[in-house]
Short mmCIF file of C-alpha atoms in Angstrom, two decimals:
data_model
loop_
_atom_site.label_atom_id
_atom_site.label_comp_id
_atom_site.label_asym_id
_atom_site.label_seq_id
_atom_site.Cartn_x
_atom_site.Cartn_y
_atom_site.Cartn_z
CA MET A 1 -18.02 9.03 13.05
CA ALA A 2 -14.96 10.66 11.52
CA TYR A 3 -13.79 8.63 8.70
CA PHE A 4 -9.92 8.28 8.37
CA ASP A 5 -9.69 5.29 5.80
CA ALA A 6 -9.79 6.91 2.27
CA ALA A 7 -6.73 4.89 1.13
CA SER A 8 -9.41 1.84 1.55
CA THR A 9 -11.93 3.77 -0.48
CA GLU A 10 -12.99 7.44 -0.66
CA PRO A 11 -16.64 8.25 0.17
CA LEU A 12 -18.67 8.46 -3.19
CA HIS A 13 -18.09 12.22 -4.12
CA PRO A 14 -22.08 14.02 -4.30
CA GLN A 15 -21.31 14.93 -7.86
CA ALA A 16 -20.69 11.05 -8.39
CA ARG A 17 -23.78 10.21 -6.66
CA GLU A 18 -25.89 12.65 -8.69
CA ALA A 19 -24.40 11.69 -12.20
CA LEU A 20 -24.69 7.72 -11.15
CA ILE A 21 -28.66 8.33 -10.63
CA ALA A 22 -28.98 10.20 -13.80
CA ALA A 23 -26.99 7.80 -15.62
CA LEU A 24 -29.01 4.76 -14.26
CA ASP A 25 -32.13 5.89 -16.29
CA VAL A 26 -30.40 7.08 -19.64
CA GLY A 27 -27.10 4.93 -19.87
CA TRP A 28 -28.54 1.39 -19.12
CA ALA A 29 -28.83 0.02 -22.57
CA ASP A 30 -25.90 -1.98 -24.60
CA PRO A 31 -23.33 0.69 -25.71
CA ALA A 32 -22.47 -1.95 -28.64
CA ARG A 33 -25.81 -1.85 -30.17
CA LEU A 34 -27.30 0.41 -32.88
CA TYR A 35 -30.55 1.74 -31.45
CA GLY A 36 -31.25 5.32 -29.91
CA PRO A 37 -30.83 3.97 -26.14
CA ALA A 38 -27.54 2.09 -27.10
CA ARG A 39 -26.32 5.28 -29.04
CA ARG A 40 -27.06 7.33 -25.84
CA ALA A 41 -25.24 4.82 -23.55
CA ARG A 42 -22.48 4.77 -25.99
CA MET A 43 -22.06 8.51 -25.94
CA LEU A 44 -22.02 8.76 -22.33
CA LEU A 45 -19.39 5.94 -21.98
CA GLU A 46 -17.26 7.61 -24.74
CA GLN A 47 -17.72 10.84 -23.05
CA ALA A 48 -16.48 9.65 -19.84
CA ARG A 49 -13.65 7.69 -21.22
CA THR A 50 -12.31 11.22 -22.82
CA GLU A 51 -12.72 13.07 -19.61
CA ILE A 52 -10.86 10.62 -17.46
CA ALA A 53 -8.26 9.81 -20.44
CA GLU A 54 -7.46 13.75 -20.16
CA ALA A 55 -7.23 13.74 -16.24
CA LEU A 56 -4.73 10.78 -16.20
CA GLY A 57 -2.59 12.11 -19.15
CA ALA A 58 -3.95 9.47 -21.86
CA ARG A 59 -5.63 9.42 -25.26
CA PRO A 60 -9.22 8.11 -24.89
CA ASP A 61 -8.14 5.07 -27.04
CA GLU A 62 -5.33 4.14 -24.63
CA VAL A 63 -8.16 3.78 -22.13
CA SER A 64 -10.07 0.71 -20.96
CA PHE A 65 -12.76 0.14 -17.92
CA THR A 66 -12.39 -2.75 -15.93
CA ALA A 67 -14.30 -4.19 -13.07
CA SER A 68 -11.79 -3.05 -10.50
CA GLY A 69 -8.67 -1.50 -9.76
CA THR A 70 -7.22 -4.94 -9.08
CA GLN A 71 -8.58 -6.37 -12.37
CA ALA A 72 -6.83 -3.56 -14.06
CA VAL A 73 -3.47 -4.54 -12.41
CA HIS A 74 -4.16 -8.03 -13.17
CA LEU A 75 -4.57 -7.51 -16.71
CA GLY A 76 -1.87 -5.02 -17.26
CA VAL A 77 0.57 -7.02 -15.85
CA LEU A 78 -0.27 -10.57 -17.17
CA GLY A 79 -1.44 -8.85 -20.72
CA THR A 80 1.79 -7.01 -21.24
CA LEU A 81 4.02 -10.14 -20.00
CA HIS A 82 1.88 -11.97 -22.72
CA GLY A 83 2.47 -9.42 -25.38
CA ARG A 84 6.11 -9.26 -24.80
CA ARG A 85 6.86 -13.16 -24.55
CA ARG A 86 9.49 -12.88 -27.19
CA ALA A 87 11.35 -10.42 -25.70
CA GLY A 88 11.30 -12.50 -22.34
CA ARG A 89 9.83 -13.41 -19.33
CA ARG A 90 11.54 -11.50 -16.68
CA LEU A 91 9.39 -9.21 -14.35
CA VAL A 92 10.72 -6.54 -12.24
CA THR A 93 8.73 -4.98 -9.43
CA SER A 94 9.23 -3.32 -6.08
CA ALA A 95 8.56 -5.33 -2.90
CA VAL A 96 6.35 -2.45 -1.80
CA GLU A 97 3.41 -3.09 -4.53
CA HIS A 98 -0.19 -3.70 -4.19
CA SER A 99 -1.16 -7.17 -3.60
CA SER A 100 -2.74 -7.46 -6.90
CA VAL A 101 0.88 -6.74 -8.43
CA LEU A 102 2.58 -9.51 -6.39
CA HIS A 103 -0.47 -11.83 -6.93
CA ALA A 104 -0.26 -11.54 -10.57
CA ALA A 105 3.80 -11.74 -10.22
CA GLY A 106 3.06 -15.08 -8.48
CA ILE A 107 1.01 -16.48 -11.42
CA HIS A 108 3.71 -15.27 -13.54
CA GLU A 109 5.99 -17.28 -11.66
CA ARG A 110 3.95 -20.29 -11.78
CA ASP A 111 3.70 -20.18 -15.09
CA GLY A 112 7.42 -20.51 -15.50
CA GLY A 113 8.44 -16.80 -15.61
CA SER A 114 10.82 -15.25 -13.28
CA VAL A 115 10.23 -12.14 -10.85
CA GLU A 116 12.97 -10.01 -9.48
CA THR A 117 11.62 -7.99 -6.44
CA ILE A 118 13.75 -4.90 -5.64
CA GLY A 119 13.77 -3.78 -1.98
CA VAL A 120 13.22 -0.38 -0.36
CA GLY A 121 14.66 2.07 1.97
CA ARG A 122 13.59 2.70 5.54
CA THR A 123 11.29 5.19 4.22
CA GLY A 124 9.79 2.87 1.50
CA VAL A 125 11.52 4.34 -1.44
CA VAL A 126 12.49 2.01 -4.03
CA ASP A 127 16.28 1.21 -4.55
CA LEU A 128 16.45 3.07 -7.85
CA ALA A 129 19.93 1.74 -8.65
CA ALA A 130 18.99 -2.03 -8.09
CA PHE A 131 16.02 -1.09 -10.02
CA GLY A 132 17.82 0.36 -12.97
CA GLU A 133 20.32 -2.58 -13.03
CA ALA A 134 17.44 -5.26 -13.01
CA VAL A 135 15.64 -3.54 -15.71
CA LEU A 136 18.93 -3.61 -17.87
CA ALA A 137 18.86 -7.42 -17.62
CA GLY A 138 18.28 -9.43 -20.73
CA GLY A 139 14.90 -11.12 -21.09
CA THR A 140 13.01 -8.25 -19.15
CA ALA A 141 9.77 -7.86 -20.11
CA LEU A 142 7.92 -5.50 -17.97
CA ALA A 143 8.64 -3.33 -14.74
CA CYS A 144 6.17 -2.41 -12.29
CA LEU A 145 6.33 0.56 -10.09
CA GLN A 146 3.48 2.31 -7.80
CA SER A 147 3.12 6.06 -7.94
CA ALA A 148 2.76 6.11 -4.02
CA ASN A 149 2.47 3.61 -1.55
CA HIS A 150 -1.32 2.77 -0.12
CA GLU A 151 0.00 1.95 3.38
CA VAL A 152 2.62 4.55 4.05
CA GLY A 153 1.89 7.16 1.45
CA THR A 154 5.70 7.25 0.34
CA VAL A 155 5.99 8.85 -3.17
CA GLN A 156 8.25 6.62 -5.69
CA PRO A 157 10.55 8.22 -8.26
CA VAL A 158 8.46 7.12 -11.29
CA ALA A 159 10.11 9.59 -13.47
CA GLU A 160 13.52 8.61 -12.72
CA ALA A 161 12.34 4.80 -12.97
CA ALA A 162 10.35 5.58 -16.16
CA ALA A 163 13.98 7.01 -17.78
CA LEU A 164 15.74 3.92 -16.79
CA CYS A 165 12.93 1.63 -18.50
CA ALA A 166 13.21 3.75 -21.53
CA GLY A 167 16.85 3.61 -21.65
CA ALA A 168 16.38 -0.60 -21.43
CA GLY A 169 13.45 -0.38 -23.66
CA VAL A 170 11.36 -2.25 -21.09
CA PRO A 171 7.88 -0.74 -20.59
CA LEU A 172 6.89 0.53 -17.26
CA LEU A 173 3.45 -0.28 -15.38
CA VAL A 174 2.55 2.46 -12.77
CA ASP A 175 -0.45 1.60 -10.49
CA ALA A 176 -1.54 4.94 -9.63
CA ALA A 177 -4.60 4.20 -7.35
CA GLN A 178 -3.37 6.06 -4.46
CA THR A 179 -2.53 9.16 -6.41
CA ALA A 180 -5.06 9.52 -9.47
CA GLY A 181 -7.14 12.68 -8.68
CA ARG A 182 -5.13 13.79 -5.79
CA MET A 183 -1.82 14.53 -7.63
CA PRO A 184 -0.79 15.43 -11.06
CA PRO A 185 -0.73 12.24 -13.23
CA PRO A 186 3.04 10.64 -13.45
CA ASP A 187 4.49 10.46 -17.05
CA GLY A 188 6.68 8.13 -18.88
CA TRP A 189 4.40 4.91 -18.24
CA SER A 190 3.64 2.47 -20.75
CA VAL A 191 0.60 0.82 -18.62
CA LEU A 192 -1.22 2.80 -16.16
CA THR A 193 -3.64 1.60 -13.73
CA ALA A 194 -6.18 3.20 -11.28
CA SER A 195 -9.48 2.52 -9.33
CA ALA A 196 -12.32 4.99 -9.59
CA HIS A 197 -13.51 4.25 -5.82
CA LYS A 198 -10.09 5.55 -4.60
CA TRP A 199 -10.97 8.97 -5.93
CA GLY A 200 -14.72 9.39 -4.98
CA GLY A 201 -16.42 7.15 -7.76
CA PRO A 202 -18.27 3.89 -7.40
CA ALA A 203 -16.75 0.93 -6.64
CA GLY A 204 -16.50 -1.46 -9.68
CA VAL A 205 -14.82 0.69 -12.20
CA GLY A 206 -11.15 0.18 -12.82
CA VAL A 207 -8.82 1.73 -15.19
CA LEU A 208 -6.25 0.27 -17.50
CA VAL A 209 -4.34 2.68 -19.77
CA VAL A 210 -2.19 0.95 -22.54
CA ARG A 211 0.26 3.48 -24.47
CA LYS A 212 -0.34 3.68 -28.20
CA GLY A 213 2.75 0.95 -29.45
CA THR A 214 2.85 -0.84 -25.99
CA ARG A 215 2.71 -4.52 -26.88
CA TRP A 216 -0.13 -5.92 -24.81
CA ARG A 217 -2.46 -9.16 -25.46
CA THR A 218 -5.19 -10.28 -23.51
CA PRO A 219 -4.54 -13.20 -20.86
CA LEU A 220 -7.96 -14.02 -20.80
CA PRO A 221 -10.49 -15.42 -23.00
CA GLU A 222 -11.17 -12.71 -25.58
CA ASP A 223 -14.35 -10.62 -25.96
CA ASP A 224 -14.93 -7.75 -28.16
CA ARG A 225 -15.66 -5.08 -25.30
CA GLU A 226 -13.63 -2.38 -24.55
CA ARG A 227 -11.06 -2.59 -27.61
CA ARG A 228 -10.86 -6.59 -26.89
CA ARG A 229 -8.86 -5.90 -23.66
CA VAL A 230 -11.75 -6.42 -20.92
CA PRO A 231 -14.44 -9.23 -21.20
CA GLY A 232 -17.65 -8.30 -20.09
CA PHE A 233 -20.43 -5.78 -20.39
CA GLU A 234 -19.45 -2.24 -19.31
CA ASN A 235 -20.99 -0.40 -16.14
CA VAL A 236 -21.88 2.35 -18.17
CA PRO A 237 -23.70 4.34 -15.15
CA ALA A 238 -20.77 3.86 -12.86
CA ILE A 239 -18.29 4.82 -15.38
CA VAL A 240 -20.20 7.88 -16.21
CA ALA A 241 -20.11 8.65 -12.45
CA ALA A 242 -16.54 7.76 -12.01
CA ALA A 243 -15.97 10.92 -14.35
CA ALA A 244 -17.81 13.03 -12.52
CA ALA A 245 -15.96 12.08 -9.09
CA LEU A 246 -12.40 12.44 -11.05
CA ARG A 247 -13.62 15.89 -12.62
CA ALA A 248 -14.69 17.04 -9.20
CA MET A 249 -11.71 15.86 -7.38
CA ALA A 250 -9.29 16.99 -9.64
CA ALA A 251 -10.40 20.42 -9.56
CA GLU A 252 -10.57 20.63 -5.84
CA SER A 253 -7.32 18.85 -5.27
CA ALA A 254 -5.02 21.78 -5.58
CA GLN A 255 -6.46 23.47 -2.75
CA GLU A 256 -7.74 20.24 -1.04
CA SER A 257 -4.56 18.34 -0.95
CA ALA A 258 -2.58 21.33 0.15
CA ARG A 259 -4.85 21.48 3.19
CA LEU A 260 -4.90 17.48 3.67
CA SER A 261 -1.38 17.33 3.52
CA ALA A 262 -0.69 20.19 6.53
CA LEU A 263 -3.24 17.87 8.80
CA VAL A 264 -1.05 14.99 7.99
CA ASP A 265 2.20 17.23 8.69
CA ARG A 266 0.22 18.08 12.01
CA ILE A 267 -0.52 14.16 12.70
CA ARG A 268 3.44 13.25 11.98
CA ARG A 269 4.69 16.36 14.21
CA GLU A 270 2.09 15.81 17.14
CA VAL A 271 1.85 11.84 17.53
CA PRO A 272 5.58 11.14 18.74
CA ARG A 273 5.46 14.42 21.04
CA LEU A 274 2.03 13.06 22.82
CA VAL A 275 2.75 9.32 22.71
CA PRO A 276 6.09 8.00 23.77
CA ASP A 277 7.57 5.08 22.03
CA VAL A 278 5.99 5.65 18.39
CA GLU A 279 7.61 5.06 14.86
CA VAL A 280 6.25 7.41 12.34
CA ILE A 281 6.69 5.59 9.43
CA GLY A 282 7.22 6.70 5.35
CA ASP A 283 8.95 9.84 3.52
CA PRO A 284 7.95 13.13 5.55
CA VAL A 285 7.87 15.12 2.55
CA ALA A 286 7.86 12.96 -0.62
CA ARG A 287 4.23 11.45 0.00
CA ALA A 288 0.95 11.00 -0.95
CA PRO A 289 -1.05 14.22 0.88
CA HIS A 290 -3.51 12.32 2.71
CA ILE A 291 -1.89 9.16 4.15
CA VAL A 292 0.35 9.06 7.59
CA THR A 293 1.25 5.69 9.20
CA PHE A 294 2.87 5.25 12.90
CA SER A 295 3.43 2.06 14.92
CA CYS A 296 3.00 2.17 18.66
CA LEU A 297 5.56 0.15 20.48
CA TYR A 298 3.83 -2.71 23.14
CA VAL A 299 0.46 -2.29 21.49
CA GLU A 300 -1.63 -4.77 19.73
CA GLY A 301 -2.89 -3.01 16.69
CA GLU A 302 -6.49 -4.87 16.76
CA ALA A 303 -6.70 -3.33 20.34
CA LEU A 304 -5.92 0.18 19.28
CA LEU A 305 -8.34 0.01 15.99
CA THR A 306 -11.26 -1.52 18.53
CA GLU A 307 -10.55 1.50 21.01
CA LEU A 308 -10.64 3.89 17.88
CA ASP A 309 -13.76 2.61 16.71
CA LYS A 310 -15.53 2.65 19.91
CA ALA A 311 -14.22 6.49 20.07
CA GLY A 312 -15.70 6.99 16.59
CA PHE A 313 -12.77 6.77 14.41
CA ALA A 314 -12.60 4.42 11.20
CA ILE A 315 -8.81 3.64 10.77
CA SER A 316 -6.83 0.87 9.39
CA SER A 317 -3.89 -1.16 10.22
CA GLY A 318 -0.92 -3.15 8.60
CA SER A 319 -0.59 -5.03 11.73
CA SER A 320 -0.62 -9.01 11.51
CA CYS A 321 -3.39 -8.99 14.31
CA THR A 322 -5.74 -7.06 11.83
CA ALA A 323 -4.94 -9.07 8.68
CA SER A 324 -6.94 -12.37 7.55
CA THR A 325 -3.57 -13.90 7.28
CA LEU A 326 -2.07 -13.16 10.53
CA ARG A 327 0.89 -11.86 8.68
CA PRO A 328 2.28 -8.48 9.00
CA SER A 329 2.08 -6.22 6.23
CA HIS A 330 4.65 -7.14 3.53
CA VAL A 331 5.27 -3.34 2.84
CA LEU A 332 6.06 -2.65 6.67
CA GLU A 333 8.02 -6.14 6.56
CA ALA A 334 10.21 -4.72 3.33
CA MET A 335 10.72 -1.50 5.36
CA GLY A 336 12.10 -3.20 8.13
CA VAL A 337 9.77 -1.17 10.43
CA LEU A 338 7.79 -1.90 13.38
CA THR A 339 4.72 -3.72 12.23
CA HIS A 340 2.79 -4.11 15.63
CA GLY A 341 0.83 -1.33 17.07
CA ASN A 342 0.26 -0.24 13.42
CA VAL A 343 -2.21 2.74 12.49
CA ARG A 344 -2.67 4.05 9.03
CA VAL A 345 -4.69 7.42 8.86
CA SER A 346 -5.98 8.34 5.30
CA LEU A 347 -7.94 11.64 5.16
CA PRO A 348 -10.86 11.84 2.73
CA GLN A 349 -11.74 14.97 0.85
CA GLY A 350 -13.07 17.25 3.40
CA ALA A 351 -11.84 15.63 6.45
CA SER A 352 -11.92 18.20 9.30
CA GLY A 353 -9.23 19.84 11.44
CA THR A 354 -11.42 19.50 14.19
CA ASP A 355 -11.46 15.63 13.92
CA VAL A 356 -7.96 15.48 13.56
CA ASP A 357 -7.64 17.51 16.78
CA ARG A 358 -10.10 15.25 18.42
CA PHE A 359 -8.03 12.23 17.35
CA LEU A 360 -4.90 13.53 18.73
CA ALA A 361 -6.72 14.01 21.86
CA VAL A 362 -7.93 10.74 22.53
CA LEU A 363 -4.98 8.58 21.33
CA PRO A 364 -2.41 9.29 24.08
CA ASP A 365 -4.66 7.82 26.59
CA MET A 366 -5.87 5.28 24.57
CA VAL A 367 -2.14 3.87 23.98
CA LYS A 368 -1.34 4.12 27.40
CA ARG A 369 -4.38 2.05 28.94
CA ILE A 370 -3.52 -0.85 26.16
CA ARG A 371 -0.09 -0.60 27.51
CA GLU A 372 -1.14 -0.97 31.02
CA ASP A 373 -3.33 -3.76 30.07
CA ALA A 374 -0.71 -5.51 28.83
CA GLY A 375 1.44 -5.07 31.76
CA VAL A 376 3.83 -2.66 30.34
CA ARG A 377 5.70 -0.43 32.56
CA THR A 378 6.53 2.92 30.95
CA MET K 1 14.72 -4.48 4.12
CA THR K 2 14.84 -7.27 6.46
CA SER K 3 18.06 -9.87 6.20
CA ARG K 4 18.84 -13.39 7.55
CA GLN K 5 22.06 -12.97 8.82
CA THR K 6 23.99 -16.06 9.14
CA ALA K 7 25.92 -17.41 11.96
CA ALA K 8 29.07 -15.55 11.00
CA GLU K 9 28.54 -12.90 13.30
CA GLY K 10 28.00 -12.97 16.89
CA SER K 11 28.26 -16.63 17.31
CA THR K 12 31.45 -16.46 19.48
CA GLN K 13 29.36 -15.46 22.40
CA PRO K 14 26.79 -17.60 23.69
CA PRO K 15 23.31 -15.75 25.11
CA ALA K 16 23.19 -15.17 28.79
CA LEU K 17 19.63 -15.19 28.95
CA THR K 18 16.85 -17.31 26.82
CA ILE K 19 13.08 -15.90 26.23
CA ASP K 20 10.86 -18.22 25.16
CA ALA K 21 8.37 -16.53 23.07
CA LEU K 22 7.36 -19.35 20.96
CA GLY K 23 3.56 -19.40 20.32
CA LYS K 24 3.16 -15.90 21.60
CA LYS K 25 1.97 -13.23 19.19
CA CYS K 26 3.20 -9.73 18.87
CA PRO K 27 3.84 -7.48 20.64
CA ILE K 28 4.23 -9.93 23.69
CA PRO K 29 7.62 -11.25 22.65
CA ILE K 30 8.82 -7.73 22.45
CA ILE K 31 7.13 -6.96 25.79
CA MET K 32 9.19 -9.73 27.43
CA LEU K 33 12.25 -8.52 25.65
CA ALA K 34 12.03 -5.10 27.10
CA GLU K 35 11.10 -6.46 30.40
CA GLN K 36 13.99 -8.97 30.67
CA ILE K 37 16.91 -7.15 28.81
CA ASN K 38 18.29 -5.53 31.86
CA GLN K 39 18.80 -9.00 33.58
CA VAL K 40 21.96 -9.65 31.43
CA PRO K 41 25.02 -7.35 32.08
CA ARG K 42 25.98 -4.65 29.42
CA ASN K 43 26.98 -6.21 26.02
CA GLY K 44 25.56 -9.53 27.16
CA ILE K 45 23.38 -11.26 24.47
CA VAL K 46 19.60 -12.04 24.84
CA SER K 47 18.11 -14.71 22.74
CA VAL K 48 14.82 -14.43 21.97
CA LEU K 49 12.56 -17.65 20.47
CA ALA K 50 9.66 -16.63 18.73
CA ASP K 51 7.45 -17.62 15.62
CA ASP K 52 5.33 -15.04 15.11
CA PRO K 53 6.39 -13.77 11.64
CA ALA K 54 5.95 -9.96 12.96
CA ALA K 55 8.92 -10.66 15.42
CA PHE K 56 10.90 -11.30 12.82
CA THR K 57 10.77 -7.71 11.46
CA ASP K 58 9.79 -6.08 14.96
CA ILE K 59 12.75 -7.23 17.22
CA PRO K 60 15.58 -5.61 14.89
CA ALA K 61 13.18 -2.75 14.54
CA TRP K 62 12.71 -2.73 18.11
CA CYS K 63 16.73 -2.78 18.52
CA ARG K 64 17.06 0.09 16.22
CA LEU K 65 14.40 2.40 17.99
CA LYS K 66 15.99 1.54 21.46
CA SER K 67 19.56 1.65 20.32
CA HIS K 68 20.36 -2.11 21.30
CA HIS K 69 22.17 -4.14 18.82
CA HIS K 70 20.32 -7.00 16.79
CA VAL K 71 23.13 -9.39 16.36
CA ALA K 72 21.55 -12.15 14.05
CA SER K 73 18.52 -14.27 13.56
CA TYR K 74 18.82 -17.95 13.51
CA GLU K 75 16.12 -20.19 12.03
CA LEU K 76 14.73 -22.69 14.52
CA PRO K 77 14.66 -26.46 13.12
CA GLY K 78 11.03 -26.56 14.39
CA GLY K 79 10.13 -23.41 12.91
CA GLY K 80 10.53 -19.46 14.31
CA TRP K 81 13.85 -17.86 15.06
CA ALA K 82 16.20 -17.39 17.86
CA ILE K 83 16.78 -13.72 17.45
CA HIS K 84 19.74 -12.42 19.17
CA VAL K 85 20.16 -9.02 20.63
CA ARG K 86 23.01 -7.36 22.26
CA ARG K 87 22.22 -4.98 25.52
CA ASN K 88 24.10 -1.73 24.56
CA TYR K 89 23.54 0.44 27.56
#
């Protein structure tokens, strides 16, 4: 099986696996207690915090661990809005953020706050002029922008957005789930979120970073864990493994990201040459190294994924027939690109060129057969 | 970005052909459109009735890829849209 769904989850890094098994034995005790095994767990936890902070361009005391990337976003968005209630109740976000941002925005709206959603261009890049104008409006408490899009890979102009936010005195939350460990950390954020299983760590570890001086107040019942930011007992072994994975990934990524990016370039170039009526989506240059998305006209996304699965490819799609909601991906909709027949290839570390070649070899016939079965004359 | 255009543009020209794709899931409405657009004369309008939300995005995208013109999308009282496309060639 060729695994091409790293944007959903990166396979556990071998070094994370090793660290996890070791930490299960020595890092199980309650890090908040005072006896020997507790001190040992606390030491492991704080060491992991320091390493992850360094890799993300933060200070250790700014980093809290959550139960997931989604929870980090929920707490980041709702906690900053709560902390800045006196500044106002306006939230600005791009139309292509991860659903965790949009769902948090939905709660805020139901609670009487307002949300301004900024559109994107055809490649998925946020309309920076509109974003800048929106954050200047009075009563803006928070703005959100992802580092790179999870479905199409397009990198957002975070530095420019951060400058606009700084000028307006508005904190910026950057969801860095798709780039942490793969690209240099973004700059200029007030709140940063990430997810360990996207960088080869185990599931169940999210990261919430709140920059010193940013007003933040928990939207949940208070708890004394994680500097009162995240309730519940920390998963120390998983956090230790997450730090090991990030360390390994960051060390490999300078070379590995360039290699994966060249494979993505090959797919972007070859698919429209080999398959008629295909739209390759997203920015060809300003993009995450590992993600490429395209849509095949007249093809049902689910049928294509099923065929790819039979041929040994694990791949996902933003087409409506593959979603539990039966709605097409909000990202593709906002970009105004073809949503049916959609395929997202996202390459994990170590993805082989041979597997990419095989993918390019089987795809044209597969698409042709599905079109023929649907009665399309080409 | 998707836009719900109102009746201002294109309302002068009635559709030469209406394709009823209500209840059909994408890509079927687009396959029907591609099959039948040549039945109208050049510059003629095809109206596709569809209620799959994907059609609302995908028919204008198809027009862009195939160099036809998406005139406007009108909401239907019973749900879905009448999506008007002008044959360009």
